[in-house]
Structures are given as structure tokens and as C-alpha cells.
N, CA, C and O atoms as a DFTB+ gen file, in Angstrom:
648 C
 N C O
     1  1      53.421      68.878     103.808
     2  2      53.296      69.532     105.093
     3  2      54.322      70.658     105.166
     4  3      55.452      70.227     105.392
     5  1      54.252      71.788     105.055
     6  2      54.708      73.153     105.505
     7  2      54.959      73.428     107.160
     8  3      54.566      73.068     108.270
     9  1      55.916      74.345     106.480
    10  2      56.193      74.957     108.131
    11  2      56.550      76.734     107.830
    12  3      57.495      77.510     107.688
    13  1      54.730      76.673     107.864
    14  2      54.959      78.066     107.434
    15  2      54.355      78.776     108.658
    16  3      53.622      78.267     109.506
    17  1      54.797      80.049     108.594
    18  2      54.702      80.572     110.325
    19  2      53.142      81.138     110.101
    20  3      52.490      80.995     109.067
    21  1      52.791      81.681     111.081
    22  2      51.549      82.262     111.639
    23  2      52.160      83.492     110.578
    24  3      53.348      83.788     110.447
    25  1      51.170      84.016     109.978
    26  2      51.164      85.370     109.905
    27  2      52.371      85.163     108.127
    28  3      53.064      86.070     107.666
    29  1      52.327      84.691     107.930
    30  2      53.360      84.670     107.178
    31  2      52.582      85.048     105.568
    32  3      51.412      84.669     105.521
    33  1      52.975      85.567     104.604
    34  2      52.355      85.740     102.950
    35  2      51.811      84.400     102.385
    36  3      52.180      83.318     102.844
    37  1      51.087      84.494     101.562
    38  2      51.633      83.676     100.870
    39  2      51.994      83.210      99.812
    40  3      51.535      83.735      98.798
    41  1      52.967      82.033      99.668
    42  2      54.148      81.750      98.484
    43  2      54.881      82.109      99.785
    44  3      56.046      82.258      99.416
    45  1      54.835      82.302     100.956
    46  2      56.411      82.704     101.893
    47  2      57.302      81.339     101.594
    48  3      58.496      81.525     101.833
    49  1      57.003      80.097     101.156
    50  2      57.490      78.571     101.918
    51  2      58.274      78.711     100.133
    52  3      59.463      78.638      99.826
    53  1      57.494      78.850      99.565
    54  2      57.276      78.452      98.179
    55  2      58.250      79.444      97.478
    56  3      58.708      78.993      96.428
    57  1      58.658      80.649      97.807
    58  2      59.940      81.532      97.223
    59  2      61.437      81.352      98.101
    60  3      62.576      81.759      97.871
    61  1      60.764      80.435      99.356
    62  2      62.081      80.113      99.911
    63  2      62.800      78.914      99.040
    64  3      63.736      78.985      98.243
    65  1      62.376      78.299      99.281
    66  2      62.309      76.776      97.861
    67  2      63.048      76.660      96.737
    68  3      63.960      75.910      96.389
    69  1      62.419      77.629      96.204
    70  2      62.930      78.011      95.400
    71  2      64.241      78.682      94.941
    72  3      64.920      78.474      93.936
    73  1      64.428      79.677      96.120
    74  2      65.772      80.102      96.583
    75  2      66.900      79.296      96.603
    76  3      67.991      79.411      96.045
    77  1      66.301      78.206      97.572
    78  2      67.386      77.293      97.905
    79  2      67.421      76.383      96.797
    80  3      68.601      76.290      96.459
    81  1      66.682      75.657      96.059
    82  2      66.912      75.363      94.459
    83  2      67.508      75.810      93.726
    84  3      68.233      75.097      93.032
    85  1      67.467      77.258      93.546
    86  2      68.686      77.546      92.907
    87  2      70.061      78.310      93.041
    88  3      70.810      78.913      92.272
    89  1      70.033      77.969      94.502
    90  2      71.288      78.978      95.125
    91  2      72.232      78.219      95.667
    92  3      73.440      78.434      95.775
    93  1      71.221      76.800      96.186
    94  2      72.375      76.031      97.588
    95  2      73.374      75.464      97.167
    96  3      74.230      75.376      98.048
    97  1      73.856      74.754      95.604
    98  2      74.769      74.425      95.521
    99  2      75.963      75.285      95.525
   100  3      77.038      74.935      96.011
   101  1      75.759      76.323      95.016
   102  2      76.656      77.521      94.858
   103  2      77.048      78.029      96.241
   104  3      78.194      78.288      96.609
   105  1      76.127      78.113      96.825
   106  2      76.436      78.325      98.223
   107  2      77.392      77.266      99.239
   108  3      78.465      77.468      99.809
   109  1      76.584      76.177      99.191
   110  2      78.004      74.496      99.173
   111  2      79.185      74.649      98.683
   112  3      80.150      74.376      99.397
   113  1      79.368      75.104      97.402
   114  2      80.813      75.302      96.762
   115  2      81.636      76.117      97.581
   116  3      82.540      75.751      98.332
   117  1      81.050      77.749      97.256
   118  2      81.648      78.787      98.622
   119  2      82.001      78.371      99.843
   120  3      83.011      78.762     100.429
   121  1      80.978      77.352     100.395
   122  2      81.372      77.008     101.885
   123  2      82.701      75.998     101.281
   124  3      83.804      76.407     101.645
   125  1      82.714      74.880     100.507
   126  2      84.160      73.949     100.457
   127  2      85.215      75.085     100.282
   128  3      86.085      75.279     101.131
   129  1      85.119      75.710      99.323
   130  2      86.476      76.668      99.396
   131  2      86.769      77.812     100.304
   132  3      87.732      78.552     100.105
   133  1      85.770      77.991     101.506
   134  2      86.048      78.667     102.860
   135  2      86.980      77.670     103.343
   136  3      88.153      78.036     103.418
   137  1      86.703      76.497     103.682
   138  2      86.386      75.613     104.743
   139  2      87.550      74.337     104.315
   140  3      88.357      73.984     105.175
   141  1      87.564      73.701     102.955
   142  2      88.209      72.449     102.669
   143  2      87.702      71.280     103.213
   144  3      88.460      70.350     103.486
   145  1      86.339      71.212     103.428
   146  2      86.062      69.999     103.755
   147  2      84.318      69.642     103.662
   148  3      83.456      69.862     104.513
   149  1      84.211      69.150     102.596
   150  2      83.005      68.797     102.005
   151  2      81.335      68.704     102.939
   152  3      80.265      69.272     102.720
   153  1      81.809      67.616     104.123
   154  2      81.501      67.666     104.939
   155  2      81.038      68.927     106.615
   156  3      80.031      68.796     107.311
   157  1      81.885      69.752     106.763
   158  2      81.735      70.791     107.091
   159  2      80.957      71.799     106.161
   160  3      79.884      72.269     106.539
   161  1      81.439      72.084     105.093
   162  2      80.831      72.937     103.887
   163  2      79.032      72.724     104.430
   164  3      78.246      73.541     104.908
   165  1      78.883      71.281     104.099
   166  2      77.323      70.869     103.967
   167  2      76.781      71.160     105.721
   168  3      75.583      70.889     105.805
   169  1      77.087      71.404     106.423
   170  2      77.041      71.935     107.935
   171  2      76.646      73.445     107.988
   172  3      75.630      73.889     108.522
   173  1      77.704      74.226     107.289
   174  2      78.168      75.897     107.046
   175  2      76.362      75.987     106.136
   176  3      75.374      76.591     106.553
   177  1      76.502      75.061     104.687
   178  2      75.396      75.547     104.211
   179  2      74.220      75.387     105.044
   180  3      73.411      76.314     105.068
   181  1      73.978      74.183     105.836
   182  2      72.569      74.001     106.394
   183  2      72.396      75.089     107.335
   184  3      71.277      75.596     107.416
   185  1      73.393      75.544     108.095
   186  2      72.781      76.675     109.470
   187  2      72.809      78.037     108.668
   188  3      72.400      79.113     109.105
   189  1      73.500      77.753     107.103
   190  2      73.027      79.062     106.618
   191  2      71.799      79.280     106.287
   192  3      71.267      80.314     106.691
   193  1      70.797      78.007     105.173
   194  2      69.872      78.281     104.708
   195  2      68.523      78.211     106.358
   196  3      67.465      78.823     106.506
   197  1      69.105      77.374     107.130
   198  2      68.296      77.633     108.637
   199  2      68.279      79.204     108.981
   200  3      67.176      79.535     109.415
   201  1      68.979      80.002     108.924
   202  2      69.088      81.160     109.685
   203  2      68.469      81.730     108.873
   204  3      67.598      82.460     109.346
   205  1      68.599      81.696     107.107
   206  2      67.556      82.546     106.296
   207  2      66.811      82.257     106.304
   208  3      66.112      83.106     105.751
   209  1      65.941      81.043     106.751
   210  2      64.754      80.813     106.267
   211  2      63.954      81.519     107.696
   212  3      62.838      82.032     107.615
   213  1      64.431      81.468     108.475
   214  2      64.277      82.142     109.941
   215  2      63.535      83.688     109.644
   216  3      62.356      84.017     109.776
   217  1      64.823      84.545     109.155
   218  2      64.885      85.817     108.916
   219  2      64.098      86.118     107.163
   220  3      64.171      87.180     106.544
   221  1      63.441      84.936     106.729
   222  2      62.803      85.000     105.352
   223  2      61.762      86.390     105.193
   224  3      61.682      87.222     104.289
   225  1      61.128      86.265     106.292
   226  2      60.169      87.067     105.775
   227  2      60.364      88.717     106.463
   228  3      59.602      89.681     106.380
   229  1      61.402      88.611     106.999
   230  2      62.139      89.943     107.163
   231  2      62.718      90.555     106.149
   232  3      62.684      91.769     105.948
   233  1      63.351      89.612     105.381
   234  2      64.223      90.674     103.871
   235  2      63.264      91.184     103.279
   236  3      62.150      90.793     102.930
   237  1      63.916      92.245     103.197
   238  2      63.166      93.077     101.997
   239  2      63.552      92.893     101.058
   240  3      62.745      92.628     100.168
   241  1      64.823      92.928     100.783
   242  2      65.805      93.370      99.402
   243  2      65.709      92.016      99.128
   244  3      66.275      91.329      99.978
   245  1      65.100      91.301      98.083
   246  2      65.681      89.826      97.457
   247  2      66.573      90.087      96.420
   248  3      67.385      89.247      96.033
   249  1      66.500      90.856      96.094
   250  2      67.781      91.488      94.741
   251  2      68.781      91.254      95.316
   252  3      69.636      91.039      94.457
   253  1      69.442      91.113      96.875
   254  2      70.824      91.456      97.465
   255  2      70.896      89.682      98.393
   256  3      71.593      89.360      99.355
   257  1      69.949      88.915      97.660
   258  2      69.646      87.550      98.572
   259  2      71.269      86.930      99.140
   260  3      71.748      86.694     100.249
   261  1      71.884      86.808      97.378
   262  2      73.088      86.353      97.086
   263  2      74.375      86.789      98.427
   264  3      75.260      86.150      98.996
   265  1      73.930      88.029      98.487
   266  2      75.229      88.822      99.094
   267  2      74.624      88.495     100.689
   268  3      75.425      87.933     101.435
   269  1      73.743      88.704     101.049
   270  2      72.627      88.461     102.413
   271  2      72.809      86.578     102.889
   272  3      72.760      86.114     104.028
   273  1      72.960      86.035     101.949
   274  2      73.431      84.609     101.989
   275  2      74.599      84.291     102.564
   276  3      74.762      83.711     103.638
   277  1      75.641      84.803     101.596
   278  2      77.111      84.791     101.335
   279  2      77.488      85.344     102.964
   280  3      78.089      84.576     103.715
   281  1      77.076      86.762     103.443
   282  2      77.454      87.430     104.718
   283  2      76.912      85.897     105.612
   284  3      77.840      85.088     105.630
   285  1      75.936      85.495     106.158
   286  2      75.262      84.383     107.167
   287  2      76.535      83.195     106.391
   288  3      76.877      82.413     107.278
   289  1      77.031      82.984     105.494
   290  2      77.732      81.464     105.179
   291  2      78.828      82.089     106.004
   292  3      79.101      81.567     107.085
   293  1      79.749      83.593     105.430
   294  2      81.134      83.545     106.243
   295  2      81.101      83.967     107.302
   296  3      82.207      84.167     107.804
   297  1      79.795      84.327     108.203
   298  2      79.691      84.314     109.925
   299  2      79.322      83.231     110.270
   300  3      79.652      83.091     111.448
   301  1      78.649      82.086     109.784
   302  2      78.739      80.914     110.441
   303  2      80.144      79.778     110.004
   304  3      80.340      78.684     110.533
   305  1      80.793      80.267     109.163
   306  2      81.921      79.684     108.706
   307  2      83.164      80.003     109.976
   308  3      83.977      79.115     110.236
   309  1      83.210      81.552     110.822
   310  2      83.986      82.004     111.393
   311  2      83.679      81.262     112.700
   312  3      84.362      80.517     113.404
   313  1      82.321      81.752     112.793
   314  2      81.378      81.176     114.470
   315  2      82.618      79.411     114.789
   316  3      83.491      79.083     115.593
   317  1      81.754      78.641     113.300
   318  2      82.264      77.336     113.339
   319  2      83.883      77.716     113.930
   320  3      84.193      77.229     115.017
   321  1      84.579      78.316     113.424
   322  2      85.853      77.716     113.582
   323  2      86.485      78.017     114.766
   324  3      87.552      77.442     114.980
   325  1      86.039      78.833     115.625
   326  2      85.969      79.279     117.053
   327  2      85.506      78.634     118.158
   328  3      85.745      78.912     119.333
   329  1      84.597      77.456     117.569
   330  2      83.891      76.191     118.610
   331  2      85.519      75.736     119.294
   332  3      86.593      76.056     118.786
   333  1      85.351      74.995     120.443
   334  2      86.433      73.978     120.574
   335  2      86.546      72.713     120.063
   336  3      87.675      72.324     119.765
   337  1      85.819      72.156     119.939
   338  2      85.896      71.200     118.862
   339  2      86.389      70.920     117.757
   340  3      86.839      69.862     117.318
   341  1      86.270      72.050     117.267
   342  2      87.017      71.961     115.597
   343  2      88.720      71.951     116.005
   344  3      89.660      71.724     115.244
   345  1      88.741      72.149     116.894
   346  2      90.511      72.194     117.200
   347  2      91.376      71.049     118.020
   348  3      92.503      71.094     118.515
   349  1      90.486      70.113     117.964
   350  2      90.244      68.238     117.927
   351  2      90.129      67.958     117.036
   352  3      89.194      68.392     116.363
   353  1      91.243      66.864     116.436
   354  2      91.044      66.336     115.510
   355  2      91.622      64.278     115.893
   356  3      92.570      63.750     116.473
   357  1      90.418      63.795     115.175
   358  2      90.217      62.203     115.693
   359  2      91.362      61.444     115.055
   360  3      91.920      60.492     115.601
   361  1      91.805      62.121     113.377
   362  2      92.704      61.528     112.964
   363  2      93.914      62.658     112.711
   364  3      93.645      63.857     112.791
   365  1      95.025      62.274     112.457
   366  2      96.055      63.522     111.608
   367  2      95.497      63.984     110.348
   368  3      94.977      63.378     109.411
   369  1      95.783      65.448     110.610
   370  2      94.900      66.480     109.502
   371  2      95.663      65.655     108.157
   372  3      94.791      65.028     107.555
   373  1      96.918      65.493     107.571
   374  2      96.740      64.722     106.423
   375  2      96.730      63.276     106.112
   376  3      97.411      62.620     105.324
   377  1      96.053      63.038     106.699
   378  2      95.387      61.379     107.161
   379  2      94.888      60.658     105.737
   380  3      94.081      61.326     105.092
   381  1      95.236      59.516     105.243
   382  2      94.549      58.783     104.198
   383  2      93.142      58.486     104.155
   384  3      92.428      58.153     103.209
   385  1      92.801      58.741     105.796
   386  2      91.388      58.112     106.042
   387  2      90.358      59.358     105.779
   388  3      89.139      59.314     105.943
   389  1      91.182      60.559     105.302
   390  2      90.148      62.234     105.253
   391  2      90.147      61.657     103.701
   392  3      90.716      60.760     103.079
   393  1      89.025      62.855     103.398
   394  2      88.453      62.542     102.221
   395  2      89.981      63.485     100.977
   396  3      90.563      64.560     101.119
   397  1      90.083      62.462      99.956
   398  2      91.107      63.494      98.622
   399  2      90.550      62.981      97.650
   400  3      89.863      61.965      97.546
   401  1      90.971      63.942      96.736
   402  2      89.940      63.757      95.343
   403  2      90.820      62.466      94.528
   404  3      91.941      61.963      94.610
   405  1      89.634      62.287      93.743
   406  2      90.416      60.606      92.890
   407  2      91.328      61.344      91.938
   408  3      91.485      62.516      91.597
   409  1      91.824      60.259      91.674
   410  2      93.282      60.661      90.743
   411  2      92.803      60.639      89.132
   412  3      93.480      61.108      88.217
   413  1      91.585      60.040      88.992
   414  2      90.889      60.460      87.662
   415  2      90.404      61.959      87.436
   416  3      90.017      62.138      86.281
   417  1      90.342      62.921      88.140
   418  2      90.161      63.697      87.555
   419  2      91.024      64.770      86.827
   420  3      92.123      65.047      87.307
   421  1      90.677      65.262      85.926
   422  2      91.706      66.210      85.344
   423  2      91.957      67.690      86.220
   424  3      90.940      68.311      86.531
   425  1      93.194      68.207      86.583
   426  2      93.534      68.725      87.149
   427  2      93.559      69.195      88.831
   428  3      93.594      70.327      89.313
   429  1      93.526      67.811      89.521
   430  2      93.349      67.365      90.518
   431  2      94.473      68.444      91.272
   432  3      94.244      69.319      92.106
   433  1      96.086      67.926      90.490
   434  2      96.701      68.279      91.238
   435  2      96.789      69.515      91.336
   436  3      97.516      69.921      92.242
   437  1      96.076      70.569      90.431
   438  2      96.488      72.291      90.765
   439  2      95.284      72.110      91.964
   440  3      95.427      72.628      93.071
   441  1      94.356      71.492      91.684
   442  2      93.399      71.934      92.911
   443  2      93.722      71.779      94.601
   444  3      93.315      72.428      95.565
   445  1      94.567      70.708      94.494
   446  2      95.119      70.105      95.706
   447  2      96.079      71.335      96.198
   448  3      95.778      71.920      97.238
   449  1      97.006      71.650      95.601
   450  2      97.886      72.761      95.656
   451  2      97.499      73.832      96.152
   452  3      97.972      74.323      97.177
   453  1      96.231      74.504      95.203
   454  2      95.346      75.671      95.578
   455  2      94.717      75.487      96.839
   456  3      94.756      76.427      97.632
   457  1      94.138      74.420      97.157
   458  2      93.486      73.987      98.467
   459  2      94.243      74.260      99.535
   460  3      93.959      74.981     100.492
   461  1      95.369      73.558      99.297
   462  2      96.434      73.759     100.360
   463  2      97.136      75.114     100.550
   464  3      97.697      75.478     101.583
   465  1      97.053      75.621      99.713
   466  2      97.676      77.157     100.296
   467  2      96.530      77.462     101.137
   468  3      96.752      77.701     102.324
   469  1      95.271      77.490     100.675
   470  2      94.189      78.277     101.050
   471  2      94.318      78.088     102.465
   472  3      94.534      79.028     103.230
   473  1      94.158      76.587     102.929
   474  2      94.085      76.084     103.997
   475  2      95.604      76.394     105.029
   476  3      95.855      75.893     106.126
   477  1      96.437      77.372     104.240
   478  2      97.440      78.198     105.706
   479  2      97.348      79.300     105.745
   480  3      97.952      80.099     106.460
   481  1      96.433      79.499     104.833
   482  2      95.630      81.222     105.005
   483  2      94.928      81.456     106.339
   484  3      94.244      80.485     106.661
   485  1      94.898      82.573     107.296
   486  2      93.936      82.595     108.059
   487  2      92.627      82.526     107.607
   488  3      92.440      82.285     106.415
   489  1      91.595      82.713     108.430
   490  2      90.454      82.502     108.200
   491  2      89.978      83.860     107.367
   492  3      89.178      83.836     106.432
   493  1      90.414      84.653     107.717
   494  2      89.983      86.273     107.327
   495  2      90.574      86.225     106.150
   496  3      89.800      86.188     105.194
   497  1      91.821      86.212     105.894
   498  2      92.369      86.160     104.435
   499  2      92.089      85.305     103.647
   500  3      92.412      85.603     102.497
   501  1      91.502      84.112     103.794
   502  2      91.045      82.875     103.281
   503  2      89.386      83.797     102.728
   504  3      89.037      83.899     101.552
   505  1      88.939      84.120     103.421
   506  2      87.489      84.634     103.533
   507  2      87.688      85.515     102.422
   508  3      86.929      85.351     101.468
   509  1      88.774      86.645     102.332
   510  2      88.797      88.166     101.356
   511  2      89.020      87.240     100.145
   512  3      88.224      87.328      99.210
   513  1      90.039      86.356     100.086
   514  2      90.136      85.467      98.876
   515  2      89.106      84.856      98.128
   516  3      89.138      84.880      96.898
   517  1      88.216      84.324      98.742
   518  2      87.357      83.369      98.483
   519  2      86.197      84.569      98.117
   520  3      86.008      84.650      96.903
   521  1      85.741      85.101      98.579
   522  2      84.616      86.634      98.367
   523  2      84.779      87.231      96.843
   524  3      84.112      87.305      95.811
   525  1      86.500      87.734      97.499
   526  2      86.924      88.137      95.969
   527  2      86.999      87.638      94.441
   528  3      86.636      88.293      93.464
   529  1      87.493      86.470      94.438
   530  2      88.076      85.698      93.162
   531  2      87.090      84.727      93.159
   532  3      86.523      84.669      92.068
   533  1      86.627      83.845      94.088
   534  2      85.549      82.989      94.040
   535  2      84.148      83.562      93.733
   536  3      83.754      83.519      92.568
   537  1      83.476      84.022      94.563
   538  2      82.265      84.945      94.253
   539  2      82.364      86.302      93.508
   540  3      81.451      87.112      93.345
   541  1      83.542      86.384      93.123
   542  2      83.724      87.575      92.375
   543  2      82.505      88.923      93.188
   544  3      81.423      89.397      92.840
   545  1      83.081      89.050      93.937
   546  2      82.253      90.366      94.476
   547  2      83.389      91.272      94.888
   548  3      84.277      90.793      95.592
   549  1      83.443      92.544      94.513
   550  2      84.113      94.604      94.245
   551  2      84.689      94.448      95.536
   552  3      83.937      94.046      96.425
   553  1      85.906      94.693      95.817
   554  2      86.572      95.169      97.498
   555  2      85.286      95.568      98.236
   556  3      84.739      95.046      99.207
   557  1      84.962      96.629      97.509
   558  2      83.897      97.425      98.577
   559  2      82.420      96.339      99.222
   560  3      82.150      96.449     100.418
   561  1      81.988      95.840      98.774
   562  2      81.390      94.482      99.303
   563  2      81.684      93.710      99.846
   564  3      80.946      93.399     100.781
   565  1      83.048      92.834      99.599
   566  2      83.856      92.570     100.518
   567  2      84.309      93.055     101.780
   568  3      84.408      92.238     102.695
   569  1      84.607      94.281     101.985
   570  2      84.631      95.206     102.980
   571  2      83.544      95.110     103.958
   572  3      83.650      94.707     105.116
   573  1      82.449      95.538     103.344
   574  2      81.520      95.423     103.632
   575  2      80.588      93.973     104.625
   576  3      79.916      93.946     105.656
   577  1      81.023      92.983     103.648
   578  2      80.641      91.757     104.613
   579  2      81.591      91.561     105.765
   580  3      81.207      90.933     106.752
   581  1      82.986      92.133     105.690
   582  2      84.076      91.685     106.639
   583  2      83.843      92.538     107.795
   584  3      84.067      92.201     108.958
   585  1      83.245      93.993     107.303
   586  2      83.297      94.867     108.803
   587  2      84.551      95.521     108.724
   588  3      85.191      95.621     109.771
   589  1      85.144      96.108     107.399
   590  2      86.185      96.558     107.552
   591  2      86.601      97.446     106.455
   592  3      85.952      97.442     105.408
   593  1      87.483      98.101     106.583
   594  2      87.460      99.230     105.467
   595  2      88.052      99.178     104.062
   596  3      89.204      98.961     104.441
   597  1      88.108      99.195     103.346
   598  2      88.116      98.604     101.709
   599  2      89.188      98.644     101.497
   600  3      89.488      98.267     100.364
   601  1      90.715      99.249     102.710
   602  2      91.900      99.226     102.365
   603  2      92.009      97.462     102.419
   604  3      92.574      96.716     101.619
   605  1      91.199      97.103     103.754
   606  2      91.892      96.022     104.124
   607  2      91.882      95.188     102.879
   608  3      92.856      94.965     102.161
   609  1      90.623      94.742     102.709
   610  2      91.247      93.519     101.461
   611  2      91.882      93.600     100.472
   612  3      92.087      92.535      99.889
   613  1      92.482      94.933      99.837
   614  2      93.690      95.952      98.854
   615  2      95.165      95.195      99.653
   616  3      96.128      94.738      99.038
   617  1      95.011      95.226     101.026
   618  2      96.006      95.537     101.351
   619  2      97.303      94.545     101.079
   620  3      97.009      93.609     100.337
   621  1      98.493      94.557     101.468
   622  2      99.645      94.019     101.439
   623  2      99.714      92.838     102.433
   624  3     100.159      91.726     102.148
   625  1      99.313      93.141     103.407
   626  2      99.298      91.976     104.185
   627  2      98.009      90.678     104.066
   628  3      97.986      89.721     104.841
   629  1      97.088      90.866     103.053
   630  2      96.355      90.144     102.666
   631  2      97.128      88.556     102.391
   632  3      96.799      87.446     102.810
   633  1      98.665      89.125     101.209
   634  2      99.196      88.119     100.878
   635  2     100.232      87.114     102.454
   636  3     100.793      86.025     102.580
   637  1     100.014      88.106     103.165
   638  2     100.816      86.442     104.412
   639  2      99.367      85.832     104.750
   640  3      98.214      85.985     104.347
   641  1     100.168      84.920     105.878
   642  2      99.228      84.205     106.073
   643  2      99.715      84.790     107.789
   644  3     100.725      85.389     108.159
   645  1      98.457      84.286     108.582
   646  2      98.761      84.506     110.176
   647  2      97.631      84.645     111.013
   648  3      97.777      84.813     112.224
């Protein structure tokens, strides 16, 4: 059973599918290293692939899906963190009862480390970081998804946090 719109091509359901087959984990990853929390991540991805599948048969450009993705993950990543809610928390943020990675894996602890800086990064500098070095995408794209001019993510103050 489909939920394919009135008026829609077709293969419209069937190249979305597919999309998300081979994009959403990658897209999940991006959202944990926005975000630090597995759980949220899988939130960030669902109202992302909801909003594209929305606006599916509007893109033109599927060549630019990746980057068209990536922009909807770090505006609903920002949206999220602006709710009031998220600024309630049920237990203490380094709580035994939050999720940490097992101690079997190999190189746990640089990741923990890396995590944790990330996570006193603002959201914006957390975001140029994660764009940049994570998705490996050019300042100027970066720029570009942020709404801002290609000094900013160059810039010097990238490295505080605030």
C-alpha cells in the first residue's frame, strides 16, 4: 500500500525508497554527530526524510539530493534545539542511566573526548564542524547551507565555543 499523491509520476514512491535506502544511515550518522544522542539523531532523521518526501516531487536537482538533505537535517537539528523541552532534562546530562558506548570497543575513548568537545560547541559551530570535516563539504557550501558568508566558517572565532 503506497502513499502516493494524486498527480504524482510514476516510480515517484519507488525513487524515494530508494533514496532513503541508500542515504538514511549516513544521514543518522550526521544527525548523532550534530546532536550526541542516538535517539534524537533518529527523530532529526525521521522529520528529515518526512519533509523530503513532502517536497519529493518538487526537486528538480537529484544530483544536489545529498546537500538538499543535509540543509532540512541541520534546520530541523536547530528548530529541535530551540523547542523548550529540550532544555528539560529528566536525568543529569552525565547520568549513568544516558546511553555510553561499551568499553569493548576500540577507540571508544578518543570518541568520547571528541563527542564531548563537540557537545560545548554551540550549535552553529558544532554545525560548520560537522558539514565541514564530517560531510566533507567546500566552506562555500557550508556557507551556503548556514546563510552566511564563507568568511564565517574560515573564521577565528569558529574555534571558541559560545
Amino acid at each position: 500500500m503506497g502513499f502516493l499523491r494524486h498527480g504524482s509520476p510514476p516510480g515517484y514512491e519507488d525513487d524515494f525508497v530508494a533514496y532513503y535506502a541508500a542515504r538514511g544511515d549516513m544521514l543518522r550518522n550526521t544527525a548523532y554527530v550534530l546532536c550526541g544522542d542516538w535517539h534524537l539523531a533518529e527523530d532529526l532523521t525521521q522529520t528529515t526524510f518526512t519533509k523530503l518526501y513532502r517536497a519529493w516531487r518538487r526537486v528538480e536537482r537529484h544530483d544536489a539530493l545529498d546537500q538538499y538533505a543535509r540543509r532540512m537535517l541541520l534546520r530541523a537539528f536547530l528548530d529541535e534545539r530551540r523547542r523548550p523541552w529540550r532544555r528539560e532534562f529528566s536525568t543529569v546530562p552525565d547520568s549513568t542511566a544516558l546511553d555510553t558506548v561499551s568499553d569493548g570497543d576500540q577507540g571508544s575513548e578518543e570518541r568520547m573526548v571528541l563527542r564531548t568537545a563537540l557537545l560545548r560547541l554551540s550549535r552553529r559551530h558544532r554545525a560548520v564542524l560537522v558539514l565541514r570535516f564530517w560531510a566533507d563539504l567546500p566552506v562555500e557550501q557550508v556557507a551556503e547551507i548556514l546563510g552566511c558568508s564563507t568568511g564565517t566558517p574560515k573564521g577565528r572565532k569558529l574555534l571558541r565555543s559560545g
